[in-house]
Backbone as JSON Lines, residues from 0, in Angstrom:
{"i":0,"aa":"G","n":[0.86,-1.19,0.02],"ca":[0.09,-0.14,0.05],"c":[0.9,1.18,-0.09]}
{"i":1,"aa":"P","n":[0.2,2.51,0.21],"ca":[0.92,3.6,-0.04],"c":[1.69,3.94,1.29]}
{"i":2,"aa":"V","n":[3.04,4.45,0.95],"ca":[3.64,4.73,2.17],"c":[3.31,6.22,2.88]}
{"i":3,"aa":"M","n":[2.89,6.15,4.22],"ca":[2.49,7.45,4.82],"c":[3.82,8.18,5.35]}
{"i":4,"aa":"P","n":[4.0,9.35,5.11],"ca":[4.98,10.04,5.72],"c":[4.78,10.07,6.88]}
{"i":5,"aa":"S","n":[6.1,10.28,7.46],"ca":[6.29,10.65,9.14],"c":[5.48,11.96,9.59]}
{"i":6,"aa":"L","n":[5.26,12.29,10.95],"ca":[4.78,13.51,11.12],"c":[5.82,14.59,11.05]}
{"i":7,"aa":"S","n":[7.14,13.88,11.27],"ca":[8.04,14.95,11.07],"c":[8.28,15.38,9.52]}
{"i":8,"aa":"D","n":[7.86,14.33,8.62],"ca":[8.19,14.88,7.24],"c":[6.9,16.05,6.96]}
{"i":9,"aa":"V","n":[6.03,16.11,7.24],"ca":[4.84,17.03,6.97],"c":[4.95,18.39,7.88]}
{"i":10,"aa":"A","n":[5.59,18.28,8.86],"ca":[5.2,19.35,10.22],"c":[6.01,20.72,9.32]}
{"i":11,"aa":"G","n":[5.13,21.75,9.59],"ca":[5.38,22.95,8.83],"c":[4.78,23.18,7.47]}
{"i":12,"aa":"R","n":[4.29,21.96,6.67],"ca":[3.53,22.14,5.82],"c":[2.13,22.22,6.03]}
{"i":13,"aa":"L","n":[1.66,21.72,7.01],"ca":[0.11,21.69,7.37],"c":[-0.52,23.04,7.77]}
{"i":14,"aa":"V","n":[-1.59,23.34,7.51],"ca":[-2.15,24.66,7.86],"c":[-2.48,24.77,9.36]}
{"i":15,"aa":"M","n":[-2.59,23.49,9.94],"ca":[-2.88,23.43,11.38],"c":[-2.28,21.67,11.84]}
{"i":16,"aa":"P","n":[-1.95,21.51,13.11],"ca":[-1.8,20.12,13.57],"c":[-2.53,19.06,12.98]}
{"i":17,"aa":"L","n":[-2.14,18.09,12.73],"ca":[-2.69,16.69,11.97],"c":[-3.76,16.44,12.87]}
{"i":18,"aa":"S","n":[-3.39,16.44,14.23],"ca":[-4.73,16.11,15.23],"c":[-6.02,17.06,14.96]}
{"i":19,"aa":"E","n":[-5.93,18.14,14.65],"ca":[-6.94,19.12,14.51],"c":[-7.16,19.09,12.98]}
{"i":20,"aa":"L","n":[-6.5,18.72,11.91],"ca":[-6.79,19.21,10.66],"c":[-8.11,17.99,9.95]}
{"i":21,"aa":"C","n":[-8.16,17.07,10.33],"ca":[-9.58,16.07,10.01],"c":[-10.57,16.66,10.4]}
{"i":22,"aa":"I","n":[-10.51,16.91,11.73],"ca":[-11.99,17.28,12.42],"c":[-12.19,18.8,12.27]}
{"i":23,"aa":"D","n":[-11.72,19.57,11.57],"ca":[-11.51,20.92,11.07],"c":[-12.9,20.8,10.21]}
{"i":24,"aa":"C","n":[-13.18,19.74,9.26],"ca":[-14.18,19.59,8.43],"c":[-15.07,18.79,8.88]}
{"i":25,"aa":"H","n":[-14.51,17.36,9.36],"ca":[-15.45,16.27,10.04],"c":[-15.57,16.6,11.42]}
{"i":26,"aa":"T","n":[-16.5,17.44,11.49],"ca":[-16.77,18.14,12.92],"c":[-17.36,17.26,13.78]}
{"i":27,"aa":"S","n":[-18.18,15.84,13.09],"ca":[-19.13,14.97,14.11],"c":[-17.96,14.06,14.68]}
{"i":28,"aa":"K","n":[-16.65,14.07,14.24],"ca":[-15.79,13.08,14.88],"c":[-14.71,13.52,15.95]}
{"i":29,"aa":"S","n":[-15.24,14.87,16.23],"ca":[-14.46,15.48,17.16],"c":[-14.83,15.31,18.45]}
{"i":30,"aa":"Q","n":[-13.75,15.68,19.49],"ca":[-14.21,15.2,21.18],"c":[-15.15,16.21,21.37]}
{"i":31,"aa":"E","n":[-15.34,17.5,21.2],"ca":[-16.48,18.3,21.49],"c":[-17.73,17.68,21.22]}
{"i":32,"aa":"A","n":[-18.0,17.1,19.94],"ca":[-19.07,16.63,19.32],"c":[-19.5,15.44,19.99]}
{"i":33,"aa":"A","n":[-18.72,14.41,20.56],"ca":[-18.83,13.4,21.13],"c":[-19.03,13.62,22.56]}
{"i":34,"aa":"Y","n":[-18.42,14.51,23.14],"ca":[-18.54,14.63,24.56],"c":[-19.93,15.16,24.75]}
{"i":35,"aa":"S","n":[-20.31,16.03,23.86],"ca":[-21.62,16.93,23.98],"c":[-23.0,15.93,23.86]}
{"i":36,"aa":"K","n":[-22.3,15.14,23.26],"ca":[-23.82,13.99,23.28],"c":[-23.46,12.82,24.15]}
{"i":37,"aa":"K","n":[-22.64,12.8,25.15],"ca":[-22.18,12.13,26.13],"c":[-21.69,10.68,25.27]}
{"i":38,"aa":"L","n":[-20.72,10.58,24.4],"ca":[-20.52,9.26,23.57],"c":[-18.97,9.4,23.75]}
{"i":39,"aa":"W","n":[-18.78,8.14,23.72],"ca":[-17.28,7.48,23.82],"c":[-16.59,7.67,22.26]}
{"i":40,"aa":"L","n":[-15.37,8.16,22.56],"ca":[-14.83,7.91,20.99],"c":[-13.69,6.77,21.17]}
{"i":41,"aa":"H","n":[-13.46,6.19,20.01],"ca":[-12.7,5.25,19.79],"c":[-11.27,6.14,20.01]}
{"i":42,"aa":"G","n":[-10.38,5.4,20.29],"ca":[-8.81,5.74,20.72],"c":[-8.35,6.85,19.76]}
{"i":43,"aa":"P","n":[-8.17,6.29,18.26],"ca":[-7.59,7.17,17.22],"c":[-8.37,8.26,17.15]}
{"i":44,"aa":"S","n":[-9.62,8.29,17.16],"ca":[-10.5,9.46,17.18],"c":[-10.11,10.54,17.97]}
{"i":45,"aa":"A","n":[-10.19,9.96,19.3],"ca":[-10.11,10.84,20.59],"c":[-8.69,11.66,20.49]}
{"i":46,"aa":"Q","n":[-7.67,10.8,19.62],"ca":[-6.59,11.83,19.62],"c":[-6.05,12.32,18.31]}
{"i":47,"aa":"G","n":[-7.03,12.23,17.67],"ca":[-6.97,12.92,16.29],"c":[-5.94,12.06,15.42]}
{"i":48,"aa":"E","n":[-5.78,10.63,15.52],"ca":[-4.78,10.18,14.8],"c":[-5.77,9.26,13.59]}
{"i":49,"aa":"C","n":[-6.41,10.22,12.76],"ca":[-7.17,9.52,11.81],"c":[-6.54,9.05,10.68]}
{"i":50,"aa":"V","n":[-5.12,8.86,10.55],"ca":[-4.13,8.41,9.55],"c":[-3.63,7.11,9.87]}
{"i":51,"aa":"L","n":[-4.29,6.59,11.16],"ca":[-4.12,5.11,11.65],"c":[-4.92,4.35,10.82]}
{"i":52,"aa":"C","n":[-6.14,4.54,10.34],"ca":[-6.89,3.95,9.69],"c":[-7.11,4.69,8.38]}
{"i":53,"aa":"H","n":[-6.97,5.92,8.12],"ca":[-7.2,6.54,6.78],"c":[-6.05,7.01,5.89]}
{"i":54,"aa":"Q","n":[-6.4,7.03,4.55],"ca":[-5.26,7.55,3.87],"c":[-5.86,8.98,3.46]}
{"i":55,"aa":"P","n":[-5.36,9.92,3.93],"ca":[-5.95,11.19,3.69],"c":[-6.2,11.89,2.2]}
{"i":56,"aa":"H","n":[-5.41,11.44,1.31],"ca":[-5.58,11.82,-0.12],"c":[-6.0,10.94,-1.3]}
{"i":57,"aa":"Q","n":[-5.78,9.49,-1.17],"ca":[-6.25,8.51,-2.02],"c":[-6.1,7.63,-1.52]}
{"i":58,"aa":"S","n":[-6.97,6.44,-2.08],"ca":[-7.07,5.1,-1.53],"c":[-8.08,4.39,-2.63]}
{"i":59,"aa":"E","n":[-7.4,3.28,-2.62],"ca":[-8.51,2.14,-3.47],"c":[-9.33,1.43,-2.97]}
{"i":60,"aa":"F","n":[-9.58,1.73,-1.69],"ca":[-10.55,1.25,-0.64],"c":[-11.8,2.37,-0.01]}
{"i":61,"aa":"R","n":[-12.87,1.84,0.19],"ca":[-14.02,2.72,0.68],"c":[-13.52,3.52,1.77]}
{"i":62,"aa":"Y","n":[-14.15,4.58,1.64],"ca":[-13.76,5.61,3.2],"c":[-12.39,6.2,3.24]}
{"i":63,"aa":"M","n":[-11.87,5.95,2.13],"ca":[-10.27,6.39,2.16],"c":[-9.36,5.54,3.06]}
{"i":64,"aa":"L","n":[-9.89,4.16,3.28],"ca":[-9.35,3.37,4.6],"c":[-7.62,2.83,3.67]}
{"i":65,"aa":"L","n":[-6.9,2.34,4.8],"ca":[-5.76,1.8,4.38],"c":[-5.78,0.49,4.33]}
{"i":66,"aa":"K","n":[-6.77,-0.32,4.84],"ca":[-7.1,-1.63,4.14],"c":[-8.32,-1.8,3.63]}
{"i":67,"aa":"K","n":[-8.49,-2.97,3.03],"ca":[-9.62,-3.38,2.24],"c":[-11.12,-3.78,3.27]}
{"i":68,"aa":"N","n":[-10.71,-4.18,4.26],"ca":[-11.81,-4.63,5.15],"c":[-11.57,-4.35,6.61]}
{"i":69,"aa":"S","n":[-12.61,-4.01,7.55],"ca":[-12.69,-3.53,8.74],"c":[-11.81,-4.61,9.66]}
{"i":70,"aa":"V","n":[-11.88,-5.94,9.41],"ca":[-10.94,-6.98,9.97],"c":[-9.62,-6.69,9.89]}
{"i":71,"aa":"E","n":[-9.14,-6.81,8.54],"ca":[-7.84,-6.68,8.28],"c":[-7.35,-5.08,9.02]}
{"i":72,"aa":"L","n":[-8.28,-4.14,9.13],"ca":[-7.88,-2.9,9.66],"c":[-7.6,-2.85,10.98]}
{"i":73,"aa":"C","n":[-8.82,-3.28,11.62],"ca":[-9.1,-3.41,13.14],"c":[-8.02,-4.3,13.92]}
{"i":74,"aa":"T","n":[-7.55,-5.61,13.38],"ca":[-6.52,-6.29,13.56],"c":[-5.06,-5.75,13.56]}
{"i":75,"aa":"E","n":[-4.95,-4.39,12.98],"ca":[-3.7,-3.92,13.12],"c":[-3.47,-3.58,14.43]}
{"i":76,"aa":"C","n":[-4.49,-3.1,15.25],"ca":[-4.2,-2.88,16.59],"c":[-4.9,-3.55,17.57]}
{"i":77,"aa":"H","n":[-5.91,-4.28,17.23],"ca":[-6.61,-5.2,18.35],"c":[-6.52,-6.73,18.05]}
{"i":78,"aa":"A","n":[-6.0,-7.31,19.05],"ca":[-5.45,-8.83,18.91],"c":[-6.59,-9.74,18.4]}
{"i":79,"aa":"K","n":[-6.33,-10.04,17.19],"ca":[-7.53,-11.0,16.78],"c":[-7.97,-12.1,17.71]}
{"i":80,"aa":"R","n":[-6.66,-12.49,18.24],"ca":[-6.84,-13.87,19.18],"c":[-8.13,-13.65,20.23]}
{"i":81,"aa":"L","n":[-8.13,-12.47,20.7],"ca":[-8.55,-11.87,21.91],"c":[-9.99,-11.79,21.45]}
{"i":82,"aa":"M","n":[-10.13,-11.37,20.33],"ca":[-11.59,-11.13,19.84],"c":[-12.22,-12.47,19.6]}
{"i":83,"aa":"R","n":[-11.46,-13.57,19.15],"ca":[-12.31,-14.86,18.9],"c":[-12.53,-15.6,19.79]}
{"i":84,"aa":"E","n":[-12.12,-14.93,20.92],"ca":[-12.39,-16.06,22.32],"c":[-13.79,-15.71,22.34]}
{"i":85,"aa":"S","n":[-14.52,-14.51,22.29],"ca":[-15.91,-14.17,22.33],"c":[-16.87,-14.67,21.22]}
{"i":86,"aa":"E","n":[-17.83,-15.5,21.67],"ca":[-19.05,-16.07,20.69],"c":[-19.36,-15.15,19.89]}
{"i":87,"aa":"S","n":[-19.39,-13.92,19.96],"ca":[-19.96,-13.0,18.87],"c":[-19.16,-12.67,18.11]}
{"i":88,"aa":"H","n":[-17.55,-12.93,18.02],"ca":[-16.86,-13.09,17.44],"c":[-16.4,-14.04,16.24]}
{"i":89,"aa":"K","n":[-17.02,-15.16,16.69],"ca":[-16.74,-16.1,16.1],"c":[-17.29,-16.32,14.53]}
{"i":90,"aa":"T","n":[-18.29,-15.31,14.44],"ca":[-18.84,-15.34,12.98],"c":[-17.97,-15.03,11.62]}
{"i":91,"aa":"G","n":[-17.23,-14.2,12.24],"ca":[-16.41,-14.2,10.79],"c":[-16.52,-12.82,10.01]}
{"i":92,"aa":"D","n":[-18.03,-12.03,10.64],"ca":[-18.3,-10.82,10.03],"c":[-17.31,-9.58,10.38]}
{"i":93,"aa":"E","n":[-17.69,-8.73,9.37],"ca":[-16.83,-7.57,9.17],"c":[-17.2,-7.07,10.94]}
{"i":94,"aa":"C","n":[-16.04,-6.15,11.25],"ca":[-16.03,-5.77,12.73],"c":[-17.09,-4.65,12.58]}
{"i":95,"aa":"I","n":[-17.31,-3.77,11.61],"ca":[-18.43,-2.71,11.29],"c":[-19.84,-3.14,11.19]}
{"i":96,"aa":"S","n":[-19.86,-4.42,11.16],"ca":[-21.26,-5.12,11.25],"c":[-21.76,-4.53,12.49]}
{"i":97,"aa":"C","n":[-21.15,-4.74,13.39],"ca":[-21.56,-4.63,14.93],"c":[-21.05,-3.17,15.79]}
{"i":98,"aa":"H","n":[-20.04,-2.69,15.34],"ca":[-19.14,-1.86,15.74],"c":[-19.3,-0.34,14.85]}
{"i":99,"aa":"N","n":[-19.39,0.69,15.52],"ca":[-19.08,1.8,14.95],"c":[-17.55,2.1,15.0]}
{"i":100,"aa":"P","n":[-17.18,2.68,14.09],"ca":[-15.66,2.89,13.81],"c":[-15.05,4.11,14.84]}
{"i":101,"aa":"H","n":[-15.9,5.01,15.09],"ca":[-15.33,6.09,15.62],"c":[-15.9,6.33,16.85]}
{"i":102,"aa":"L","n":[-17.19,6.37,16.91],"ca":[-17.84,6.92,18.39],"c":[-18.89,5.7,18.85]}
{"i":103,"aa":"G","n":[-19.23,5.65,20.07],"ca":[-20.67,5.01,20.41],"c":[-20.85,5.36,21.81]}
{"i":104,"aa":"K","n":[-21.93,4.77,22.3],"ca":[-22.63,5.01,23.71],"c":[-21.4,4.5,24.79]}
{"i":105,"aa":"D","n":[-20.5,3.51,24.25],"ca":[-19.44,3.18,25.34],"c":[-18.32,2.75,24.67]}
{"i":106,"aa":"S","n":[-17.72,2.04,25.43],"ca":[-16.19,1.62,24.83],"c":[-16.32,0.47,23.95]}
{"i":107,"aa":"Q","n":[-17.41,-0.17,23.9],"ca":[-17.56,-1.19,22.73],"c":[-18.05,-0.85,21.59]}
{"i":108,"aa":"L","n":[-18.34,0.33,21.29],"ca":[-18.79,1.11,20.28],"c":[-19.94,0.39,19.48]}
{"i":109,"aa":"L","n":[-20.55,-0.32,20.01],"ca":[-21.88,-0.87,19.75],"c":[-22.9,-0.3,18.8]}
{"i":110,"aa":"K","n":[-23.22,-0.73,17.63],"ca":[-24.34,-0.21,16.56],"c":[-25.56,-0.36,17.2]}
{"i":111,"aa":"K","n":[-25.96,-1.58,18.07],"ca":[-27.09,-1.61,18.75],"c":[-27.46,-0.49,19.93]}
{"i":112,"aa":"D","n":[-26.38,0.09,20.41],"ca":[-26.7,0.85,21.19],"c":[-26.56,2.45,20.68]}
{"i":113,"aa":"Y","n":[-26.0,2.57,19.62],"ca":[-25.52,3.89,18.95],"c":[-25.26,3.86,17.63]}
{"i":114,"aa":"V","n":[-25.93,4.42,16.56],"ca":[-25.75,4.21,15.3],"c":[-25.1,5.55,14.93]}
{"i":115,"aa":"E","n":[-23.64,5.31,14.33],"ca":[-22.99,6.47,13.98],"c":[-23.14,7.14,12.47]}
{"i":116,"aa":"Q","n":[-23.6,8.56,12.64],"ca":[-23.95,9.29,11.4],"c":[-22.56,9.53,10.53]}
{"i":117,"aa":"F","n":[-22.96,9.43,9.03],"ca":[-21.53,9.66,8.41],"c":[-22.0,10.98,7.72]}
C-alpha cells in the first residue's frame, strides 16, 4: 500500500496540527461533538490519529481506508485471538457489522446502542 510520510516529514507544511486538521471539516468526529452527546470516542479518533486508519489523499478502498476490510484494519491494533474468544466474534463478520468505527455509547462502540452518522 501507499507509504505514509512521518509527522516530521509534513510538519510545517500543514495549516494546522494533524490532530486538528481532519476534524476541522469532519466536526462530527471531534471530541467536542462526542462529549456534547455523552458519547465514547475510539482511541485514534479521540487523539486525532485519523491516519492510523485513513489515507487522507487517495485510497483504492472505501472511506479512504488503508485496508480492504474492517477485520484487516482493526486487527492492526486489536488482537484477533482475543476477539475470537468471544462467541459473537466467531462469525467472521466484518467488525463494522456490529461496531461503529469512531464513536458510540461506550467503549464497545456497538451499533445496537448508538448508530454513528456519516
